[in-house]
CSV table of C-alpha atoms in Angstrom, one decimal:
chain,number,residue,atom,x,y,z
A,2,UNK,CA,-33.9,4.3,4.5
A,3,UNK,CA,-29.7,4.6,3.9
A,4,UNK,CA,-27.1,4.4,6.1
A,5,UNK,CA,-23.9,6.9,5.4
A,6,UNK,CA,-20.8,4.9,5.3
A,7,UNK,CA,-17.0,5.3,5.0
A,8,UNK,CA,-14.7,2.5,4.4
A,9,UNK,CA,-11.7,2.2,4.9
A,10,UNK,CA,-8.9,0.0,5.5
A,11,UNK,CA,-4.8,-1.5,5.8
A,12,UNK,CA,-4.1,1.5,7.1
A,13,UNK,CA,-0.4,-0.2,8.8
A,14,UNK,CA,0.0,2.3,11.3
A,15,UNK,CA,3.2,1.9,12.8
A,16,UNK,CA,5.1,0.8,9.8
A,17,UNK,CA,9.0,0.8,9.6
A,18,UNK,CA,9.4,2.2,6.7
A,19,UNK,CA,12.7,0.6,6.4
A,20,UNK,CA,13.5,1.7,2.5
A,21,UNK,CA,13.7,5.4,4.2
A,22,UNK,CA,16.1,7.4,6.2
A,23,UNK,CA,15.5,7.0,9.8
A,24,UNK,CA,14.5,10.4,10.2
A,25,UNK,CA,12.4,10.3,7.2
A,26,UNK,CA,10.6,7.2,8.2
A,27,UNK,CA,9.6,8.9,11.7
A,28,UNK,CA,7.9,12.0,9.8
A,29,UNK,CA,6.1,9.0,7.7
A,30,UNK,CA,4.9,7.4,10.8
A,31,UNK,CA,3.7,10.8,11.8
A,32,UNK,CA,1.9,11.5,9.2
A,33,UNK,CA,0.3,8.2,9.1
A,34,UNK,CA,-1.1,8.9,12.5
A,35,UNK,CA,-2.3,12.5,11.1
A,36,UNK,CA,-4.5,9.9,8.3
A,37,UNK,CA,-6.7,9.3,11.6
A,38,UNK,CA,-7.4,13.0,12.7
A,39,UNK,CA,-8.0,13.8,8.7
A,40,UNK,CA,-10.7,10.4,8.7
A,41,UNK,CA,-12.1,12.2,11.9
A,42,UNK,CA,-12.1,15.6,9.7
A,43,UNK,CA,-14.6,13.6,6.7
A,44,UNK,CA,-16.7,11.6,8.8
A,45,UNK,CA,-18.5,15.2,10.4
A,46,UNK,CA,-18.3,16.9,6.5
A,47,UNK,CA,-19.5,13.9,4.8
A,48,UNK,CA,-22.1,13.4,8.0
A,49,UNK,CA,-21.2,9.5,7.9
A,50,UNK,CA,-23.5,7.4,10.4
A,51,UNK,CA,-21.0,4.0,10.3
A,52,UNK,CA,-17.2,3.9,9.8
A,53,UNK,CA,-16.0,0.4,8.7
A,54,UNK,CA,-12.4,-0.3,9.0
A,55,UNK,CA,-11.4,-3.9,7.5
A,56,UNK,CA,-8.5,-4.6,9.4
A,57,UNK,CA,-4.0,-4.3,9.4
A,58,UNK,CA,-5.1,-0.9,10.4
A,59,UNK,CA,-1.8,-1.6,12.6
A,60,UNK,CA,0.8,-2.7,10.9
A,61,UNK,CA,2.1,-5.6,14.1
A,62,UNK,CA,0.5,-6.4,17.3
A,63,UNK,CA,2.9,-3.8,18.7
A,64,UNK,CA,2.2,-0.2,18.8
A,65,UNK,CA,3.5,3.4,19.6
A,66,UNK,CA,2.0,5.5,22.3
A,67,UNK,CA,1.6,8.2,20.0
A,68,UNK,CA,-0.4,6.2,17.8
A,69,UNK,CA,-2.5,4.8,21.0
A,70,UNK,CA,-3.3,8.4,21.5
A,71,UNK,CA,-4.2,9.7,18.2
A,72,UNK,CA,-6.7,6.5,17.8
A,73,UNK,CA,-8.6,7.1,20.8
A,74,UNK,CA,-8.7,11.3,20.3
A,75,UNK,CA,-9.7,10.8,16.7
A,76,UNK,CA,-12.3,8.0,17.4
A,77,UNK,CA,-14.0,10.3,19.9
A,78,UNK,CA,-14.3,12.9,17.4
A,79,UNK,CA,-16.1,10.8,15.3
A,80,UNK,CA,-20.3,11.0,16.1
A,81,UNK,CA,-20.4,7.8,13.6
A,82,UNK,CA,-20.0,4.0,15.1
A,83,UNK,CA,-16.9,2.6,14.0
A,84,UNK,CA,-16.4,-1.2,13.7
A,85,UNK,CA,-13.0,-2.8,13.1
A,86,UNK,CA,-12.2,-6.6,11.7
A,87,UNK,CA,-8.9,-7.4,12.9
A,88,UNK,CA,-6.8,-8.8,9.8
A,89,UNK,CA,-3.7,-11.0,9.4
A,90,UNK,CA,-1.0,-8.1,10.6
A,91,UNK,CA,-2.9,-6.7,13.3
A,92,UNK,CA,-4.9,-10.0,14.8
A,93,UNK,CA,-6.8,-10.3,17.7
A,94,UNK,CA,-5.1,-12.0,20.9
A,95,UNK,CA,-4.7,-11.1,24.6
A,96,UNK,CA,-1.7,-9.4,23.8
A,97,UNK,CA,-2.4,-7.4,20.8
A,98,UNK,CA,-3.4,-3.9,21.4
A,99,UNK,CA,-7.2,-4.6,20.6
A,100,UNK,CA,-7.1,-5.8,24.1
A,101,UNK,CA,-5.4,-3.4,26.1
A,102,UNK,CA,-5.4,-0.3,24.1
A,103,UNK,CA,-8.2,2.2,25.7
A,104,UNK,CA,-11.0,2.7,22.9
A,105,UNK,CA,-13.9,4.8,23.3
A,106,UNK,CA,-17.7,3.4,23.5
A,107,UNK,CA,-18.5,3.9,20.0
A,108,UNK,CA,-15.8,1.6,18.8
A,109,UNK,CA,-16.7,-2.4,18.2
A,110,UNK,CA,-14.1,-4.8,17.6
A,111,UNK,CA,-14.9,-8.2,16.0
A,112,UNK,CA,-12.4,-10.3,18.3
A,113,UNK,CA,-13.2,-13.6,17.2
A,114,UNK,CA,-13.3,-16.0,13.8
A,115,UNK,CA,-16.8,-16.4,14.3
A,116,UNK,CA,-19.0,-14.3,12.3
A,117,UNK,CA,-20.9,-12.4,15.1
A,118,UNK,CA,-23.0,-9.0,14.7
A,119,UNK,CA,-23.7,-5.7,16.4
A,120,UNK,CA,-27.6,-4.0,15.6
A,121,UNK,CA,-28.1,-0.1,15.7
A,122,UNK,CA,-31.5,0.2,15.8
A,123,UNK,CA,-31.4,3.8,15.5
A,124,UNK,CA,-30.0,3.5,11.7
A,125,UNK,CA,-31.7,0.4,10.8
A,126,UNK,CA,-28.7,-1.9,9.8
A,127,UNK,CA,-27.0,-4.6,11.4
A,128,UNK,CA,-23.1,-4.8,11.2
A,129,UNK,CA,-21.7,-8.4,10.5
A,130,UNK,CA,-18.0,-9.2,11.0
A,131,UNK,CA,-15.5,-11.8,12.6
A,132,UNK,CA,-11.4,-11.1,13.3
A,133,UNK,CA,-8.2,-12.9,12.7
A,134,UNK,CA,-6.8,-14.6,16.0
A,135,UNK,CA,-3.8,-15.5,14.1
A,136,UNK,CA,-1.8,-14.5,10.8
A,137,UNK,CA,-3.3,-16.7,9.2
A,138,UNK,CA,-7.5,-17.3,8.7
A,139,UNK,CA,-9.4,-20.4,7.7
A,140,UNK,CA,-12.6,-18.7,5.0
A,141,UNK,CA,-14.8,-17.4,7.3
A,142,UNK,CA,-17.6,-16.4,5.2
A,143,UNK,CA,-18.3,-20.0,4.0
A,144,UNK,CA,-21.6,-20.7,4.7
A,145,UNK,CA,-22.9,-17.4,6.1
A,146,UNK,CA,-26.8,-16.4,5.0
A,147,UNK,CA,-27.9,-12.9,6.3
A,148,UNK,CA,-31.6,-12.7,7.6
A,149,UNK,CA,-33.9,-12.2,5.1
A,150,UNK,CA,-35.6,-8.7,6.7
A,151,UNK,CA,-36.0,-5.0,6.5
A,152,UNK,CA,-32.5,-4.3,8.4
A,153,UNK,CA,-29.7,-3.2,6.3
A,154,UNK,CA,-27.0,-5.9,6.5
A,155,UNK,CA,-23.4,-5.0,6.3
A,156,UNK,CA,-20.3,-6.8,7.1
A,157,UNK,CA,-16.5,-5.9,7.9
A,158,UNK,CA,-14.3,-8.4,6.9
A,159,UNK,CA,-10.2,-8.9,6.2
A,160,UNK,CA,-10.2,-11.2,3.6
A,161,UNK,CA,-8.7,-12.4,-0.1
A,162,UNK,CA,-10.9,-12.9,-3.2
A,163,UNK,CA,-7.6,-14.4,-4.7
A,164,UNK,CA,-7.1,-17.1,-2.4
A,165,UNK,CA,-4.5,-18.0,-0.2
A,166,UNK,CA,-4.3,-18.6,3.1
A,167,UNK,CA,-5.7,-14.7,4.5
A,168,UNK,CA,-8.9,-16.0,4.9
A,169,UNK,CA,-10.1,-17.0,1.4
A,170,UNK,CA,-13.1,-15.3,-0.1
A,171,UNK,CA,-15.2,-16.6,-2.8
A,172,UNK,CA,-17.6,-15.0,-5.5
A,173,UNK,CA,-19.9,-17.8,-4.7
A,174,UNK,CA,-20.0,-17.0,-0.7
A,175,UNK,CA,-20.4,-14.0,-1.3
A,176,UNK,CA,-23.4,-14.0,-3.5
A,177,UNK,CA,-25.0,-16.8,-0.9
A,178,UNK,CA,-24.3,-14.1,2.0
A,179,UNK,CA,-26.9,-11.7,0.2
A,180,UNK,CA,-25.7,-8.6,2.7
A,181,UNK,CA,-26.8,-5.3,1.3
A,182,UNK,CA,-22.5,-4.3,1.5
A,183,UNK,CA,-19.3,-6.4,2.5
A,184,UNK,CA,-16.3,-4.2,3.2
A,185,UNK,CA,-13.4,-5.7,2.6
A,186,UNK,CA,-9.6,-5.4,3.5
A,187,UNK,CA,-6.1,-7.2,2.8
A,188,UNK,CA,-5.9,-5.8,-1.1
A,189,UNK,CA,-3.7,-2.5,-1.1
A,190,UNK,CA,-5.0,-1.3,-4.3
A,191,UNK,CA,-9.0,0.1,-4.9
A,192,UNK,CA,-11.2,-2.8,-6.6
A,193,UNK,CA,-14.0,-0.8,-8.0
A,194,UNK,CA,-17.3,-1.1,-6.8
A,195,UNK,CA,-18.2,-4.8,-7.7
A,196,UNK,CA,-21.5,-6.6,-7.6
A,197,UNK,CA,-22.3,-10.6,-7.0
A,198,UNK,CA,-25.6,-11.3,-7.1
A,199,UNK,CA,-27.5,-8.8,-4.5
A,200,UNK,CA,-24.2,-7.9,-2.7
A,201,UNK,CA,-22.2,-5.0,-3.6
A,202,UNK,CA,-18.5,-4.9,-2.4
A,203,UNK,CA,-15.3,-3.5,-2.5
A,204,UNK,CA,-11.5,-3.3,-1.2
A,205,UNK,CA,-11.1,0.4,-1.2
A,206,UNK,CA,-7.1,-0.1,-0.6
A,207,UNK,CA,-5.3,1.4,1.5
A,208,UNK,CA,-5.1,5.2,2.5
A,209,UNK,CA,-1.9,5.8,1.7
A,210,UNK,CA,1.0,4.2,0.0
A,211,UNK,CA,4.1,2.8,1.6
A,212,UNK,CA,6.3,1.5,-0.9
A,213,UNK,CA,6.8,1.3,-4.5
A,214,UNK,CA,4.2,-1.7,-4.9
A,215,UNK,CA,1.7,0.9,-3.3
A,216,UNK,CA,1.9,4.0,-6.4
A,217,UNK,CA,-1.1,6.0,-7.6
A,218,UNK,CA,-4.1,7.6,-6.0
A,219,UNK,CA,-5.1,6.0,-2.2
A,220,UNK,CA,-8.2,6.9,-0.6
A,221,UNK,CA,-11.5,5.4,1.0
A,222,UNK,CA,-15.3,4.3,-0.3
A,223,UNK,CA,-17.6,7.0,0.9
A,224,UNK,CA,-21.5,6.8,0.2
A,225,UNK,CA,-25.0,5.3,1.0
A,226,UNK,CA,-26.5,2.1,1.9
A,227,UNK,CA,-29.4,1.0,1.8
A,228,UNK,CA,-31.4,-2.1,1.2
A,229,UNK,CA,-32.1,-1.4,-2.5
A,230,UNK,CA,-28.9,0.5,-3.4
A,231,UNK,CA,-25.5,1.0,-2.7
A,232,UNK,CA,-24.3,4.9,-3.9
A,233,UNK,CA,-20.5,4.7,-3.5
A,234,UNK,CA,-17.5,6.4,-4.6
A,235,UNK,CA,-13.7,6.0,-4.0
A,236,UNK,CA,-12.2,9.5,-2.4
A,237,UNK,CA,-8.6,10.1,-3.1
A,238,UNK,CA,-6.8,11.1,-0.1
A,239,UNK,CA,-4.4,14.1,-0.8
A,240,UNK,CA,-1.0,12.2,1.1
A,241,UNK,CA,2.6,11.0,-0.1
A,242,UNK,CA,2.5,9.2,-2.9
A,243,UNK,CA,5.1,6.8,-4.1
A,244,UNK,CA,6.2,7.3,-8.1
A,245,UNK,CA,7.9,5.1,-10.7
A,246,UNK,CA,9.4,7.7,-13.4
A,247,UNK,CA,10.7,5.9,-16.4
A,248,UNK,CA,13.0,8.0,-18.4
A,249,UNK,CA,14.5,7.4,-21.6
A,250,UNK,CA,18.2,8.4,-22.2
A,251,UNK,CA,19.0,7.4,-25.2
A,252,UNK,CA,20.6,9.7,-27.9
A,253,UNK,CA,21.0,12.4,-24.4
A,254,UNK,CA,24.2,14.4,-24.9
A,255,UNK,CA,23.6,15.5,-21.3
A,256,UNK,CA,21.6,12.4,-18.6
A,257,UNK,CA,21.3,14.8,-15.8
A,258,UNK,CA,19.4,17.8,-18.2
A,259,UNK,CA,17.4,14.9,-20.2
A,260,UNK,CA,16.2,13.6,-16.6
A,261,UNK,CA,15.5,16.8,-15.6
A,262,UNK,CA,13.7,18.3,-18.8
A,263,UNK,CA,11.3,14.8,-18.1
A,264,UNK,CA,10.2,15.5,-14.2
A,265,UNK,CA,6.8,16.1,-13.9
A,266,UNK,CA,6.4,19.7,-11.5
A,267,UNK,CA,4.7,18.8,-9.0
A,268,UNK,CA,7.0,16.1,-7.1
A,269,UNK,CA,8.1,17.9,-3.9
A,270,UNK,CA,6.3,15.6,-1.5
A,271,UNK,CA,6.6,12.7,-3.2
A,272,UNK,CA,8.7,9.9,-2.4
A,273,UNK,CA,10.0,8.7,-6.6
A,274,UNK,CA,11.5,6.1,-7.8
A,275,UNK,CA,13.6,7.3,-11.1
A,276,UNK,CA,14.3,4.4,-13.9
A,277,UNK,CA,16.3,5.2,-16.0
A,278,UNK,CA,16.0,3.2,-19.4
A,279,UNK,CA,17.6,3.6,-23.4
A,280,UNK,CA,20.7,3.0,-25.0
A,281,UNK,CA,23.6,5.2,-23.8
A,282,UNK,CA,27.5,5.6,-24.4
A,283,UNK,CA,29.5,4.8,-21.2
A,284,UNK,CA,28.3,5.2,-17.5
A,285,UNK,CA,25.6,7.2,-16.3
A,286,UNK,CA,26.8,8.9,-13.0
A,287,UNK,CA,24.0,7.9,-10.8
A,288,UNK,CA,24.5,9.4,-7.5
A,289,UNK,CA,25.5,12.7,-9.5
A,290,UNK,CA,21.7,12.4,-10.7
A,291,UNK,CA,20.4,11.6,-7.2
A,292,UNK,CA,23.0,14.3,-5.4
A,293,UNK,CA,21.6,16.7,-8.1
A,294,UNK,CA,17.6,16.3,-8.0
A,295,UNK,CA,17.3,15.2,-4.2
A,296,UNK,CA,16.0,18.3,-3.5
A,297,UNK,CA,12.9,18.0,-5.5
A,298,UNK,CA,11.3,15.1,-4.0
A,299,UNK,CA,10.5,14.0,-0.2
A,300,UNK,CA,12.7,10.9,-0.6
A,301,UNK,CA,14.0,9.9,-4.1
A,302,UNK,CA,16.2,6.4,-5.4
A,303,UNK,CA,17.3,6.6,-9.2
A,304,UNK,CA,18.0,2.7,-10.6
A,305,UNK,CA,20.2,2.5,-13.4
A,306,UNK,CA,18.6,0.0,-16.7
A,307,UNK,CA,20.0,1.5,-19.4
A,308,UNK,CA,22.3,-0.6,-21.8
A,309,UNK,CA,25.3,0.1,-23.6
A,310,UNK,CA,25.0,1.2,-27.4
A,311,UNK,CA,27.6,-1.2,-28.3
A,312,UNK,CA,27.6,-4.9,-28.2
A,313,UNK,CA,29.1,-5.3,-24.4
A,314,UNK,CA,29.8,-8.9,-24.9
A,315,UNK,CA,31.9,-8.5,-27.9
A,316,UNK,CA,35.5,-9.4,-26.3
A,317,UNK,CA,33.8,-12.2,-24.2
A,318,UNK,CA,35.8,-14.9,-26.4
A,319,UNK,CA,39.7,-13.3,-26.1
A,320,UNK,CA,41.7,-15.3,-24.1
A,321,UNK,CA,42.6,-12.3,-22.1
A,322,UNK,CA,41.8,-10.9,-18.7
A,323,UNK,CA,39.4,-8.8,-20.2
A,324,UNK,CA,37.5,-11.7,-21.9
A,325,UNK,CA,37.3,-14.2,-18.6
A,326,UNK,CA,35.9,-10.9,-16.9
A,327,UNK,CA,33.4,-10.7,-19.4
A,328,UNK,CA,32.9,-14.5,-19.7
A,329,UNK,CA,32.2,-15.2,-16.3
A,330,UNK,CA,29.6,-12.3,-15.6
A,331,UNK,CA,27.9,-13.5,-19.6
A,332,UNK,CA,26.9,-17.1,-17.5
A,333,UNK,CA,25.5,-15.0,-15.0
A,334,UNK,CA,23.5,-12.5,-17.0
A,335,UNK,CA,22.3,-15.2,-19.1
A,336,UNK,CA,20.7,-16.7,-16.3
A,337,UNK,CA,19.5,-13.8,-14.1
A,338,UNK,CA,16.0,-11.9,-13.6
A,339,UNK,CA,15.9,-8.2,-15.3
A,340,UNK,CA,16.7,-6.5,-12.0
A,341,UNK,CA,19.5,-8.9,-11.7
A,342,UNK,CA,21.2,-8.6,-15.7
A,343,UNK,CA,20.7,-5.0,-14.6
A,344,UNK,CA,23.3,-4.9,-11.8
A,345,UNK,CA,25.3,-7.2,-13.8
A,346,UNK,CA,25.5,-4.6,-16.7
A,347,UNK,CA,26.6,-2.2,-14.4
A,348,UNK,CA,29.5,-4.5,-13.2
A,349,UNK,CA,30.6,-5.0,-16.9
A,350,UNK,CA,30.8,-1.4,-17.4
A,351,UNK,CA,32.5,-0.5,-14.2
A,352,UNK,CA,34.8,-3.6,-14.6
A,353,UNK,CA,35.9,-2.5,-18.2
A,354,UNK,CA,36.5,1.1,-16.9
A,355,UNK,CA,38.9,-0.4,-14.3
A,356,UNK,CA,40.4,-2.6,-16.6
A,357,UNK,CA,41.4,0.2,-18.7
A,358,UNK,CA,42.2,2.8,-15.7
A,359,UNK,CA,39.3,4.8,-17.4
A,360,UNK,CA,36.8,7.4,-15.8
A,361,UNK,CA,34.2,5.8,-17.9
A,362,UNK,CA,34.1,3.0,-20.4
A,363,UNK,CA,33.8,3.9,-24.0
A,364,UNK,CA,34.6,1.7,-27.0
């Protein structure tokens, strides 16, 4: 016998969104809130019996109305039972929405620390799982055994494998829990399908990105369950997705054609990051690239980290204006990060151009 599961989790509903345009960041909030109808939409084509969310499926312990809404229609579409592990962003308290916010009967939330469990008879498994009541978690899985029987044992759980303070999770507790499946949520990115000793788990990330540290493809772990095998894939979700585009200008007669010769085609709904990297003579007229290409991407930033084909430096030791200019921004860059010597670069070259009443700095 197998249980069909989906797995999901750090959804952040409600998010701010605060590198975005107002405007921009309420369609992102919308269409977070359309991830919910679209989970609703897989669990009846995928026929999934149990849907397993591991917690931050809100992003505070505030929400929208909207969003209030959208949970309970799209949780009452779903024929599966759903069980939610309340995480660090979204604990459990009197005054978080897990204890006002109207949920329908087939929804279980695990509201306390202690590992507690819900049996469905009718699938023959036995759903494990415990909640933050605070931001932060002691390791609740230390020293949890599963019953050794012919029920399928699963457990939803908000937790890190890396340590910290989010409710550390180790290998070794794992292993000694011997559940047939531990979902897992905190880690944004998909895991794999990993194995310690009889357990199989996995952090299927989350659904959709939200910011640059959140690129590639974001989906959920859909599959089977049983007490033998676990038969699970990761299913990309077709939303936003955040991109990093490096692009190399050196030797470019023309930055805003070399850019554009180097954008992939399809880019229209996503929100890009464009880095832009080589050797180049003079400035590159940034928000003349951004102005330009806006229009091909839902939301788009272009960082400047190119570096001047000629030694910038080389006038640092004239005793003129122009060398204490360059002096005291050299003690600087010698000392800063690469996002930092970055802007600095930019200050040199916009600094020189003023210095010489230029449009753009050339040697």
């Amino acid at each position: 016998m197998s249980v069909k599961i989906l797995h999901a989790a750090d959804f952040h509903l409600d998010s701010p969104f605060e590198a975005l345009p107002e405007e921009l960041a309420t369609v992102r909030r919308r269409e977070q809130r359309d991830l919910l109808e679209r989970l609703a939409d897989l669990t009846e084509q995928e026929d999934v019996q149990l849907v397993l969310l591991s917690g931050d499926l809100l992003d505070s312990g505030t929400s929208y109305y909207e969003t209030q809404d959208v949970l309970f229609r799209a949780f009452s579409r779903m024929k599966a039972e759903i069980f939610i592990s309340p995480g660090n962003h979204d604990f459990y308290s009197p005054k978080s929405p897990y204890a006002y916010v109207r949920f329908p009967e087939n929804v279980h939330i695990f509201t306390s620390p202690l590992i507690g469990s819900v049996e469905l008879t009718h699938l023959g498994c036995r759903v494990w799982g415990a909640g933050f009541n605070g931001q932060y978690s002691r390791p609740l899985l230390n020293g949890f055994v599963s019953p050794e029987d012919n029920i399928i044992n699963m457990m939803v759980l908000h937790g890190d494998t890396g340590g910290g303070v989010y409710n550390h999770i180790r290998e070794a507790e794992i292993t000694a829990s011997k559940l047939d499946y531990l979902a897992l949520g905190h880690i944004h990115s998909f895991s794999g399908i990993r194995q310690a000793g009889k357990t199989t788990y996995a952090y299927p990330g989350c659904p959709e990105g939200r910011g640059f540290d959140e690129t590639g493809e974001k989906g959920v772990i859909i599959g089977s369950v049983s007490k033998t095998d676990c038969d699970l894939r990761f299913m990309p979700l077709d939303g936003r997705k955040y991109r990093i585009l490096p692009v190399d200008l050196t030797g470019a007669d023309d930055a805003l054609s070399a850019v554009t010769s180097s954008l992939p085609w399809n880019t229209e709904r996503d929100i890009c990051r464009l880095i832009l990297r080589g050797t180049v003579d003079g400035v590159v007229d940034v928000g003349f690239i951004k102005d330009s290409l806006s229009g091909r991407f839902f939301h788009l930033t272009v960082q400047d980290a190119t570096r001047p084909a000629y030694d910038i430096w080389a006038q640092s030791g004239d005793d003129t204006l122009r060398g204490i200019f360059l002096r005291s921004l050299k003690e600087k860059y010698d000392v800063a990060d690469e996002t930092e010597q970055n802007a600095i670069i930019s200050a040199v070259r916009y600094g020189l151009s003023a210095l010489d009443n230029a449009e753009e700095y050339a040697v």
